[in-house]
Coordinates of N, CA and C in Angstrom, one line a residue:
Chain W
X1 N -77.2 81.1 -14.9 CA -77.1 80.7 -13.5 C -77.3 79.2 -13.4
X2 N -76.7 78.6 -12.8 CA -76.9 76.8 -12.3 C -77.9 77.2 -11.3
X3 N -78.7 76.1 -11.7 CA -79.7 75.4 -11.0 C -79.4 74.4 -9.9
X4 N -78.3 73.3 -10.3 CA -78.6 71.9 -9.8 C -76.9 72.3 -9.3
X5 N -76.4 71.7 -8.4 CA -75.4 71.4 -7.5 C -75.0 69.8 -7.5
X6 N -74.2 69.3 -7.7 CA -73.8 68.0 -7.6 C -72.8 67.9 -6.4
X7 N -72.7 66.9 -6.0 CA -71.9 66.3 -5.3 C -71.4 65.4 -4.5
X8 N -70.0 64.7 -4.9 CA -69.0 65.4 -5.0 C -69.2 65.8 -6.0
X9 N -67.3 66.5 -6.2 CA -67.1 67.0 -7.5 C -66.4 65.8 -8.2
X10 N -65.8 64.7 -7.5 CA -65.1 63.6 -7.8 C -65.4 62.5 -6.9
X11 N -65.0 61.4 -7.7 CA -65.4 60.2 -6.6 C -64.5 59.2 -7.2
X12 N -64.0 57.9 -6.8 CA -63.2 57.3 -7.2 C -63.7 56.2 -6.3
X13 N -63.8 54.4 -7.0 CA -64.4 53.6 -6.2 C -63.6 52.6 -7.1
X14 N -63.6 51.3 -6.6 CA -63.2 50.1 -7.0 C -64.3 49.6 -8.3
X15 N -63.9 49.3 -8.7 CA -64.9 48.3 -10.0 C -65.9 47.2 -8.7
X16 N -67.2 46.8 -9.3 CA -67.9 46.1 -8.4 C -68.6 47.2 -6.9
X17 N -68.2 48.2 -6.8 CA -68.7 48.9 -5.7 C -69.9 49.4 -6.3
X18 N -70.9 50.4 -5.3 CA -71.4 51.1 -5.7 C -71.2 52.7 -5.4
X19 N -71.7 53.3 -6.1 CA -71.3 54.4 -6.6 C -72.6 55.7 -6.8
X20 N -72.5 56.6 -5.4 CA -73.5 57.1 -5.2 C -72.9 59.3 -5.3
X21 N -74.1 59.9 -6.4 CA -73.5 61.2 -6.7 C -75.1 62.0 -5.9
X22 N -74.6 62.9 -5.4 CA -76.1 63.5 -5.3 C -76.3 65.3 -6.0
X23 N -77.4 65.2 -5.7 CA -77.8 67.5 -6.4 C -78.8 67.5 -5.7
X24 N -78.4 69.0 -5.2 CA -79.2 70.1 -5.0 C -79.4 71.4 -5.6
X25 N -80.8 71.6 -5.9 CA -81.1 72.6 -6.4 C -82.0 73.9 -5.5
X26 N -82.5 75.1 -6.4 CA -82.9 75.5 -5.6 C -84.2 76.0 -5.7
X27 N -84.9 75.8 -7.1 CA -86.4 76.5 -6.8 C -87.0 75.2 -7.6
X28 N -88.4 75.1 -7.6 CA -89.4 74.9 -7.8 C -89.1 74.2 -9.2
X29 N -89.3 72.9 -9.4 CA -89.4 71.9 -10.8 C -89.7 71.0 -10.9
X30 N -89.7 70.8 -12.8 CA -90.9 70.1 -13.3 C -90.7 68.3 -13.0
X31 N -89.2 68.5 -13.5 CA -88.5 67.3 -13.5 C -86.9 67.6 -13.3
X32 N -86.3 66.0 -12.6 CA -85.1 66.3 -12.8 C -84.8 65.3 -13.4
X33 N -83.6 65.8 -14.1 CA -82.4 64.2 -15.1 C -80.8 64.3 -15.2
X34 N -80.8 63.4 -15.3 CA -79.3 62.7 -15.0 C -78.9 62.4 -16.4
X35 N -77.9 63.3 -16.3 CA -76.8 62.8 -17.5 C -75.4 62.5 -17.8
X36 N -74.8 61.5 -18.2 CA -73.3 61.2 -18.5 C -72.8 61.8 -19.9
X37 N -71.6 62.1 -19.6 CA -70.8 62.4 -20.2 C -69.5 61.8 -20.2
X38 N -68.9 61.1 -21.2 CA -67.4 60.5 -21.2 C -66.6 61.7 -21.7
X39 N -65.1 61.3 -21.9 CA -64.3 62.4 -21.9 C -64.3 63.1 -23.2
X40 N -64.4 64.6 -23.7 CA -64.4 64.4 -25.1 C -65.5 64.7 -25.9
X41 N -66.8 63.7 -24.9 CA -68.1 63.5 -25.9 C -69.3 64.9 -25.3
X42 N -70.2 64.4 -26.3 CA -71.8 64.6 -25.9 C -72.3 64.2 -25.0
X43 N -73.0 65.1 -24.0 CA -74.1 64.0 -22.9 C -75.0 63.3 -23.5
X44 N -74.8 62.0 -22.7 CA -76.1 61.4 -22.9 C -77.5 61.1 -21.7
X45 N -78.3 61.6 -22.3 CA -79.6 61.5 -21.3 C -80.3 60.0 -20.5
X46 N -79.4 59.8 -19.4 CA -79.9 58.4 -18.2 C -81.1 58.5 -18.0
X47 N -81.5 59.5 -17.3 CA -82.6 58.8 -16.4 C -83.5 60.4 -16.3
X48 N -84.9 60.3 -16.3 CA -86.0 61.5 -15.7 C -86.6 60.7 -14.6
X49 N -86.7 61.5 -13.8 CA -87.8 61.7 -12.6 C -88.6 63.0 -12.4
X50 N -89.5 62.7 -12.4 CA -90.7 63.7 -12.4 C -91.2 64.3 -10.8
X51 N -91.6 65.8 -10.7 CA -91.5 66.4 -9.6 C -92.6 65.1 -8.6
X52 N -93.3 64.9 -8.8 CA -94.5 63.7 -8.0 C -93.9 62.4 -7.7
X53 N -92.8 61.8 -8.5 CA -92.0 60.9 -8.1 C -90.9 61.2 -7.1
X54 N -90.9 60.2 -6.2 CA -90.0 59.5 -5.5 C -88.3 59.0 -5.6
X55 N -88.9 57.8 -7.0 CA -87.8 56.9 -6.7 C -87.6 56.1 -8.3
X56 N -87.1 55.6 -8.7 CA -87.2 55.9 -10.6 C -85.9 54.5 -10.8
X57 N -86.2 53.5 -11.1 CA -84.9 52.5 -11.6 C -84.9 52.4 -13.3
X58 N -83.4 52.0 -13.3 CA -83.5 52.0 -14.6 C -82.2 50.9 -15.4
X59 N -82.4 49.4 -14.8 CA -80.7 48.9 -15.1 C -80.3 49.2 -13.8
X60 N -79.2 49.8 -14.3 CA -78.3 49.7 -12.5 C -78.1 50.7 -11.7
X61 N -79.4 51.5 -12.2 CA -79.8 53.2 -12.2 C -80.6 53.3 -11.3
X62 N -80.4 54.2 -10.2 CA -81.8 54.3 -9.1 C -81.5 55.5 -8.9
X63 N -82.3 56.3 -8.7 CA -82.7 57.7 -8.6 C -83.7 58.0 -7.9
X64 N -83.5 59.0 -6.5 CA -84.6 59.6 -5.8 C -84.7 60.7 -5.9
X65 N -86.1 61.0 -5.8 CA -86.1 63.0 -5.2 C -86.9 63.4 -4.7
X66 N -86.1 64.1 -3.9 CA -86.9 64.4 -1.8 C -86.9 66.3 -2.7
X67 N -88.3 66.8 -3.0 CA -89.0 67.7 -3.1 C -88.7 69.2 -1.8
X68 N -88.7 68.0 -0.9 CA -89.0 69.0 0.6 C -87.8 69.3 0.9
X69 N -86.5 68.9 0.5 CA -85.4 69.3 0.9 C -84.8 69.6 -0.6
X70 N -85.0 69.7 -1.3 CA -84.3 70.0 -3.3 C -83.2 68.6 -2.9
X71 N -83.6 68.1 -3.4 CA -82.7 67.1 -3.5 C -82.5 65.8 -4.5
X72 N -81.7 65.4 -5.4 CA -81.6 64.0 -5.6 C -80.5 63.3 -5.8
X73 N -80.4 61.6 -5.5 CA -79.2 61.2 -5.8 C -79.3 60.2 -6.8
X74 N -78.1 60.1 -7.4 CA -78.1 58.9 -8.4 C -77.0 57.6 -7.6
X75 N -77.7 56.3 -8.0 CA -77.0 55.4 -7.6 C -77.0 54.5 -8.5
X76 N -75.3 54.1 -8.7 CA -74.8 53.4 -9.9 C -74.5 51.9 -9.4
X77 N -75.6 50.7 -9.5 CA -74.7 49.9 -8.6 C -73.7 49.0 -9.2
X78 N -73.0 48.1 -8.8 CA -72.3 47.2 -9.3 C -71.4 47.8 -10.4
X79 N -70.3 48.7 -10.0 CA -70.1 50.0 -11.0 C -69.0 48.7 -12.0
X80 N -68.7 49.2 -13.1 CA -68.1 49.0 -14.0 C -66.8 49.9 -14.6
X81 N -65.4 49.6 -15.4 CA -64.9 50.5 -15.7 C -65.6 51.1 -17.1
X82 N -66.8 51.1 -17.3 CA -67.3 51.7 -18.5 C -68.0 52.5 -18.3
X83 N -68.2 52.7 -16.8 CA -69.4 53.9 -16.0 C -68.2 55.3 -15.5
X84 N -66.9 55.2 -15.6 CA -66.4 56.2 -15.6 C -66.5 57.2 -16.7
X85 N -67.0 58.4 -16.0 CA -67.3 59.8 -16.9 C -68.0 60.6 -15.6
X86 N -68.4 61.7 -16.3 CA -68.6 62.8 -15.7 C -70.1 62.4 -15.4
X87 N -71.0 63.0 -14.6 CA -72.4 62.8 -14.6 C -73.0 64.3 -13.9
X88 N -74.0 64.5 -14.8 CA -74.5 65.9 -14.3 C -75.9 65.5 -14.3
X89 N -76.3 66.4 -13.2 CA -78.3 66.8 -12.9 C -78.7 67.8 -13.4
X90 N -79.5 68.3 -14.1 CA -80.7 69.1 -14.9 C -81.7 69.3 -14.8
X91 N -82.1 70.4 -14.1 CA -83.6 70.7 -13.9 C -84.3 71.3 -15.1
X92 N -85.4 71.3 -15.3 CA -86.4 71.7 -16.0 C -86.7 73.0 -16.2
X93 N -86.3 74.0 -16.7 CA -87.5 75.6 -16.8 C -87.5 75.9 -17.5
X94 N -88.2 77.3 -17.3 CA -89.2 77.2 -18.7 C -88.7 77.8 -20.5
X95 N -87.0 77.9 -20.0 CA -86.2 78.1 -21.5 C -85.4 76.5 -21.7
X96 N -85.7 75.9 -21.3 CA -84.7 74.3 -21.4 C -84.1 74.3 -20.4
X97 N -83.0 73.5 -20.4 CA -82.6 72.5 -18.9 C -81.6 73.6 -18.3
X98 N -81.2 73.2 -17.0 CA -79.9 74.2 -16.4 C -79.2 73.0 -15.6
X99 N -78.1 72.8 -16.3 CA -77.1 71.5 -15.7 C -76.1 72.1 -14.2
X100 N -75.7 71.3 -13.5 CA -74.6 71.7 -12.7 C -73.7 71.2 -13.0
X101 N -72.3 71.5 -12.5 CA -71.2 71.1 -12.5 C -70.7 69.9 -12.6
X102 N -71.5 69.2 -12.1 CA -70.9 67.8 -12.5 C -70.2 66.8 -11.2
X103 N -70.2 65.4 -11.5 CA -69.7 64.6 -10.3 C -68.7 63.8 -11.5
X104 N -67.3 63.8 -11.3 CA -66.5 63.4 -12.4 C -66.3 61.5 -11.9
X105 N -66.7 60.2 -11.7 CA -66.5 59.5 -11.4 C -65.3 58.9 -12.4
X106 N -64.4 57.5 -10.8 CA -63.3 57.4 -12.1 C -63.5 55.7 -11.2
X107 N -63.8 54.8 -11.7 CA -63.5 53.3 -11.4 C -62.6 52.8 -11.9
X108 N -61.8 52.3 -10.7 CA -60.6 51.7 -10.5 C -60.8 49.9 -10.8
X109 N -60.1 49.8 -11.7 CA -59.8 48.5 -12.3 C -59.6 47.0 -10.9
Chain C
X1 N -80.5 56.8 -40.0 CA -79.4 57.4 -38.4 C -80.1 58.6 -38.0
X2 N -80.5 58.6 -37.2 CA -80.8 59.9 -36.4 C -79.9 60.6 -35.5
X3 N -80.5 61.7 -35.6 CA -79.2 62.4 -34.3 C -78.8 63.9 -34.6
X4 N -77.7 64.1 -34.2 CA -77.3 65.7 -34.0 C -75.5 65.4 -34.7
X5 N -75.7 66.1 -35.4 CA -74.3 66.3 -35.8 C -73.4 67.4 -35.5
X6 N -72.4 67.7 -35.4 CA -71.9 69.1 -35.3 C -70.2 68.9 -35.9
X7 N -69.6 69.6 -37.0 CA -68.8 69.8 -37.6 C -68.1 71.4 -37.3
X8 N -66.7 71.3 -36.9 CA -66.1 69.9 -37.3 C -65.7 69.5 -35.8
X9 N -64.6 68.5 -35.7 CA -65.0 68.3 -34.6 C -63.9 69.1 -33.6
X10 N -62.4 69.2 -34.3 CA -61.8 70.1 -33.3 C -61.7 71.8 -35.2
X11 N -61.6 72.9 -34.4 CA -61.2 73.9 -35.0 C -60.1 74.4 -34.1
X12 N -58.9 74.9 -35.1 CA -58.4 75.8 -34.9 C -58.6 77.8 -35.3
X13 N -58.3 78.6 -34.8 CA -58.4 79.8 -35.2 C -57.8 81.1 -34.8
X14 N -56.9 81.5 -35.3 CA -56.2 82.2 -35.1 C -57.0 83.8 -34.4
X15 N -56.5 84.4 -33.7 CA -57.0 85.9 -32.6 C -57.4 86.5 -33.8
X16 N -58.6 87.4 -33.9 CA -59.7 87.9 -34.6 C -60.0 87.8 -35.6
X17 N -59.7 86.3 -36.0 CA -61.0 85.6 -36.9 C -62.4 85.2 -36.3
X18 N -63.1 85.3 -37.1 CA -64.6 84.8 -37.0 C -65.0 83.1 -37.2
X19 N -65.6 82.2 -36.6 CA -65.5 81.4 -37.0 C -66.8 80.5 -37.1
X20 N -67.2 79.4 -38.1 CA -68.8 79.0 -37.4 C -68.7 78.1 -37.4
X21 N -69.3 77.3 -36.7 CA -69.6 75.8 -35.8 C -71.0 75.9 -36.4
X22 N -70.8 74.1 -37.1 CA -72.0 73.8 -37.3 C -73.0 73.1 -36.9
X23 N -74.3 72.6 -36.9 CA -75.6 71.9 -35.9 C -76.0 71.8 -36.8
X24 N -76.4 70.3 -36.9 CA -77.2 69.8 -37.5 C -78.2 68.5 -37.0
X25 N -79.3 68.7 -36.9 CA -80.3 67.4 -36.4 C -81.3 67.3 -37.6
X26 N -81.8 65.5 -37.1 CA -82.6 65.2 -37.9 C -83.8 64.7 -36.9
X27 N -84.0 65.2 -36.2 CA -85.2 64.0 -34.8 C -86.4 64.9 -34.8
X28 N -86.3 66.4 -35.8 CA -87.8 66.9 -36.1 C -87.9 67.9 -34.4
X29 N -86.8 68.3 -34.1 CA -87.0 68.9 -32.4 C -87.1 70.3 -33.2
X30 N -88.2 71.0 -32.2 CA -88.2 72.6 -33.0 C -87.1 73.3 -31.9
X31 N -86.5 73.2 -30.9 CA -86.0 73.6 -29.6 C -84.2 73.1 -30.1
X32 N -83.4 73.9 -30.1 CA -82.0 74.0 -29.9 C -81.3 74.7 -29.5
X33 N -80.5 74.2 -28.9 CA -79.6 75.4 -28.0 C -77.8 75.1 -28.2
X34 N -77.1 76.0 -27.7 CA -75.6 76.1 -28.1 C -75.3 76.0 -26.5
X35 N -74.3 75.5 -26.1 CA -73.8 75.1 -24.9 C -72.3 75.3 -24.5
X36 N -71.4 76.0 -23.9 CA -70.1 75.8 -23.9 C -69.8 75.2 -22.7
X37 N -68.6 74.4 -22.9 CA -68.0 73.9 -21.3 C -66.5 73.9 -21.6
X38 N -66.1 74.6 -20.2 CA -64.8 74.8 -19.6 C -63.8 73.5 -18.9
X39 N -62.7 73.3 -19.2 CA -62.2 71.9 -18.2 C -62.7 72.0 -17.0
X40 N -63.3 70.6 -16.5 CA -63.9 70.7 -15.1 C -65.4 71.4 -15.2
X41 N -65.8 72.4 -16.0 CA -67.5 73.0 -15.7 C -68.0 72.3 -15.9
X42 N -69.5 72.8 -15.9 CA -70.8 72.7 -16.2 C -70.8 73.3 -17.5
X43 N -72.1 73.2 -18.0 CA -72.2 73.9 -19.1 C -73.1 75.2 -19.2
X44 N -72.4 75.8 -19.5 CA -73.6 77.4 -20.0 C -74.2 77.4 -20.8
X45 N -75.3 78.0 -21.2 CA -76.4 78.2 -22.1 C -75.6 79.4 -22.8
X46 N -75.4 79.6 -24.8 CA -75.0 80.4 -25.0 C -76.4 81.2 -25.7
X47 N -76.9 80.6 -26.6 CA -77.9 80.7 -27.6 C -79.1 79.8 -27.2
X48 N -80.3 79.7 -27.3 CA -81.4 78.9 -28.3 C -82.1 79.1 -28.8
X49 N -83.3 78.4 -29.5 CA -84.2 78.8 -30.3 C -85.3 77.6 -30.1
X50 N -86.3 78.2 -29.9 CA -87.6 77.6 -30.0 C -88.3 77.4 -31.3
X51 N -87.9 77.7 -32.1 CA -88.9 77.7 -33.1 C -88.0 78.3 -34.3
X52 N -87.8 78.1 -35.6 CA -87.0 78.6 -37.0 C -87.6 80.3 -36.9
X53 N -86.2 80.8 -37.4 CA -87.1 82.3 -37.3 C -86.3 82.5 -35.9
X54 N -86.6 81.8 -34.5 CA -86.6 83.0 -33.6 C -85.2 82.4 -32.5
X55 N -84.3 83.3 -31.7 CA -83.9 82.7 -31.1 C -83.2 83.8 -29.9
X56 N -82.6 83.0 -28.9 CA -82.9 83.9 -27.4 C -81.5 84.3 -26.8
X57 N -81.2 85.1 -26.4 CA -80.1 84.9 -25.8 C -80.0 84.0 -24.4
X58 N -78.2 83.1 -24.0 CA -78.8 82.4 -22.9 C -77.7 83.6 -21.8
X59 N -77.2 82.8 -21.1 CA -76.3 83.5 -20.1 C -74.8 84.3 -20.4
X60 N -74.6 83.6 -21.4 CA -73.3 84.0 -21.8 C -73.3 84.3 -23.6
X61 N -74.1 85.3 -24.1 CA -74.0 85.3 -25.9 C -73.3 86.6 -25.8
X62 N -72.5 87.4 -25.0 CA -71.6 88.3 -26.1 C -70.5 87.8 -26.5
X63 N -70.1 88.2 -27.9 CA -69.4 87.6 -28.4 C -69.6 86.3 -29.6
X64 N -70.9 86.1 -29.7 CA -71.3 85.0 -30.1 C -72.9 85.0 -31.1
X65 N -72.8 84.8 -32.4 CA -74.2 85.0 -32.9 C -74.8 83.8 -33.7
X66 N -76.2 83.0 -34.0 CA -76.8 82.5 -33.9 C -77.4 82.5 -35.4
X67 N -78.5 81.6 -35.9 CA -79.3 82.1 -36.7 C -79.8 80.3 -37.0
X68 N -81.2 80.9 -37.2 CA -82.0 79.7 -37.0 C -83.0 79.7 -38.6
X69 N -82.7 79.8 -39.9 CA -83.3 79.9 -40.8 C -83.8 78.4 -41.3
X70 N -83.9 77.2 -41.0 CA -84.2 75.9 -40.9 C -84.3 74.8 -39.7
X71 N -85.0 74.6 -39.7 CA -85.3 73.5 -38.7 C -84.5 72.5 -38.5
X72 N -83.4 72.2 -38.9 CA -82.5 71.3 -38.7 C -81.3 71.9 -38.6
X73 N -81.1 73.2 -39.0 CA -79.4 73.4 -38.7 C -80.1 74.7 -37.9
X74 N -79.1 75.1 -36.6 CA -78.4 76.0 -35.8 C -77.0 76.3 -35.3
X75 N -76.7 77.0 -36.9 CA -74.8 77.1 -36.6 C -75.1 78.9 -35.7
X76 N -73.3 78.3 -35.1 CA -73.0 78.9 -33.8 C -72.1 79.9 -34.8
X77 N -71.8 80.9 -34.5 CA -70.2 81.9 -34.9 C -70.1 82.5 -33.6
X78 N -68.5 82.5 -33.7 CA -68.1 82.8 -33.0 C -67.4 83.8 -33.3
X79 N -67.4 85.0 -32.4 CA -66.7 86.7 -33.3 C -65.6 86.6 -32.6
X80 N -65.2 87.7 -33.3 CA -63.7 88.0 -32.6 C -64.0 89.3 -31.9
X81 N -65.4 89.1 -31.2 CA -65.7 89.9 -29.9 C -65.3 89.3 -28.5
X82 N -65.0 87.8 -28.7 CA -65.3 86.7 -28.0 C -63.9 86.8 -27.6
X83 N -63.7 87.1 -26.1 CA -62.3 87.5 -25.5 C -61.9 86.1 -25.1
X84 N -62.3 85.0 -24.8 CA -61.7 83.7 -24.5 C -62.4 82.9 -25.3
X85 N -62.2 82.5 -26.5 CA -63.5 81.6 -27.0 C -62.5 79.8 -27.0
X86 N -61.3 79.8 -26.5 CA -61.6 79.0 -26.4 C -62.3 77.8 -25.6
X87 N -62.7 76.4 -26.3 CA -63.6 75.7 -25.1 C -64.4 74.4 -25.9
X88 N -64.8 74.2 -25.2 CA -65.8 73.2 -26.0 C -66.9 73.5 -26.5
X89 N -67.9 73.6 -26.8 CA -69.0 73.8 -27.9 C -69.7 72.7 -28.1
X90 N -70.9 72.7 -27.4 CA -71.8 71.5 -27.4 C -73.4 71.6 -27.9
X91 N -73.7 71.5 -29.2 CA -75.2 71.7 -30.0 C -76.2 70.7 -29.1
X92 N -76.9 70.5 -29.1 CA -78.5 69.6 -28.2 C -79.3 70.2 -28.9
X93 N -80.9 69.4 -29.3 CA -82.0 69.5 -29.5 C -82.5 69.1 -28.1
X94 N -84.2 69.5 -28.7 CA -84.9 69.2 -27.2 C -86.6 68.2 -28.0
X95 N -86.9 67.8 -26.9 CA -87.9 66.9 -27.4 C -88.9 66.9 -25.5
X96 N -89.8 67.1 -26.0 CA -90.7 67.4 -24.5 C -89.7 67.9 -23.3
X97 N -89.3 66.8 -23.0 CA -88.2 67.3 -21.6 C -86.7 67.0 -21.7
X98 N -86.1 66.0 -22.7 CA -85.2 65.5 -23.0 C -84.4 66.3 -24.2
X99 N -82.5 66.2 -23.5 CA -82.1 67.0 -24.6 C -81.2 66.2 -25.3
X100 N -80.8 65.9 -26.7 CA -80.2 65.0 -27.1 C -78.6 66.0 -27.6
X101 N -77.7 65.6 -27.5 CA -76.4 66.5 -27.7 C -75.6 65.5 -29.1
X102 N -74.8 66.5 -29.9 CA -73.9 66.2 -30.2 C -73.0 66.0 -29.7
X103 N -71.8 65.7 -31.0 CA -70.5 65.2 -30.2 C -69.6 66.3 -29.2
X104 N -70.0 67.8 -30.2 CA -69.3 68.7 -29.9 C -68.2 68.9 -30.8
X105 N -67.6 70.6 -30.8 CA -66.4 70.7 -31.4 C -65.6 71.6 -30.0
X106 N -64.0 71.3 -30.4 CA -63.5 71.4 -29.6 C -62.7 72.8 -30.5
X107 N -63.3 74.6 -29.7 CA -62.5 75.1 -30.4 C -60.9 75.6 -29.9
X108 N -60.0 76.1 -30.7 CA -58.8 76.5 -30.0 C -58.1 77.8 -30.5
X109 N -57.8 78.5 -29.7 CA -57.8 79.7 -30.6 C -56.2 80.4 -30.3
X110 N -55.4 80.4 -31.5 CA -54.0 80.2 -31.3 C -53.5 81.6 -31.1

């Protein structure tokens, strides 16, 4: 069963924009994380935030999470065409992570 | 080099052969899991294992068996129980909260 919800499912922005994905989940966790994926590959692991945190930077990486509503978003600023790929949210329990679907971003040259 | 390997990287396989997908890490994680993803999904949990010796089924293992006799490899097979196996195939270790993934193999089943 998915845990986390992303959304959109696609996004498409100019190079230089920023570039904002969000998730919803639905019970109760430890942590959430952000991960990319390019076409083809492996995820790789961006960014944790922890259930007691807020707000989490990382580079051009900002990430919040609102507890009271299951919620977090990622924001990618000053996007690049090297930040196109897929990006998925992952909660925590207590057998390993449960990813959602995914937000496929595509920056336009 | 550290990391997660998984061989090979695309398989082909013809309708009721058996086939196994390999995993291999070196980063000392006791936690691995087998993952598949569909064009466009998420990914499903097929297999993991906590610890050598023992391992769990996830959401989606029929069709599909495991075996965890060393701490660094967790190869996948894939049966010819497995009514659509084709898909992608993605190995990850785990480390406190973080999962690190391979490249993946990409299987196709002709």
């Amino acid at each position: 069963s998915q845990q986390g919800e992303e959304d959109p499912q696609a996004l498409s922005i100019q190079e230089g924009e920023n570039a904002t994905m969000n998730c919803s989940y639905k019970t109760s966790i430890n942590n959430l994380q952000w991960y990319r994926q390019n076409s083809g590959r492996g995820l790789v692991h961006l960014i944790l935030i922890r259930s007691n945190e807020r707000e989490k930077h990382s580079g051009r990486l900002r990430v919040t999470l609102d507890t009271s509503k299951k919620s977090s978003s990622l924001l990618i600023t000053a996007s690049r065409a090297a930040d196109t790929a897929s990006y998925f949210c992952a909660t925590r329990g207590a057998d390993g992570l449960t990813f959602g679907k995914g937000t496929h971003l595509i920056i336009q040259p | 080099d550290g990391g997660i390997t998984q061989s090979p990287k695309y398989l082909f396989r013809k309708e009721g052969q058996n086939v196994t997908l390999s995993c291999e890490q070196n980063l000392n994680h006791d936690a691995m899991y087998w993952y598949r993803q569909d064009p466009g999904q998420g990914l499903r949990l097929i297999y993991y294992s906590q610890i050598v010796n023992d391992f769990q089924k996830g959401d989606i293992a029929e069709g599909y068996s495991v075996s965890r006799e060393k701490k660094e490899s967790f190869p996948l097979t894939v049966t010819s129980a497995q009514k659509n196996p084709t898909a992608f195939y993605l190995c990850a270790s785990m480390s406190t909260d973080t999962q690190y993934f391979g490249p993946g193999t990409r299987l196709t089943v002709l």
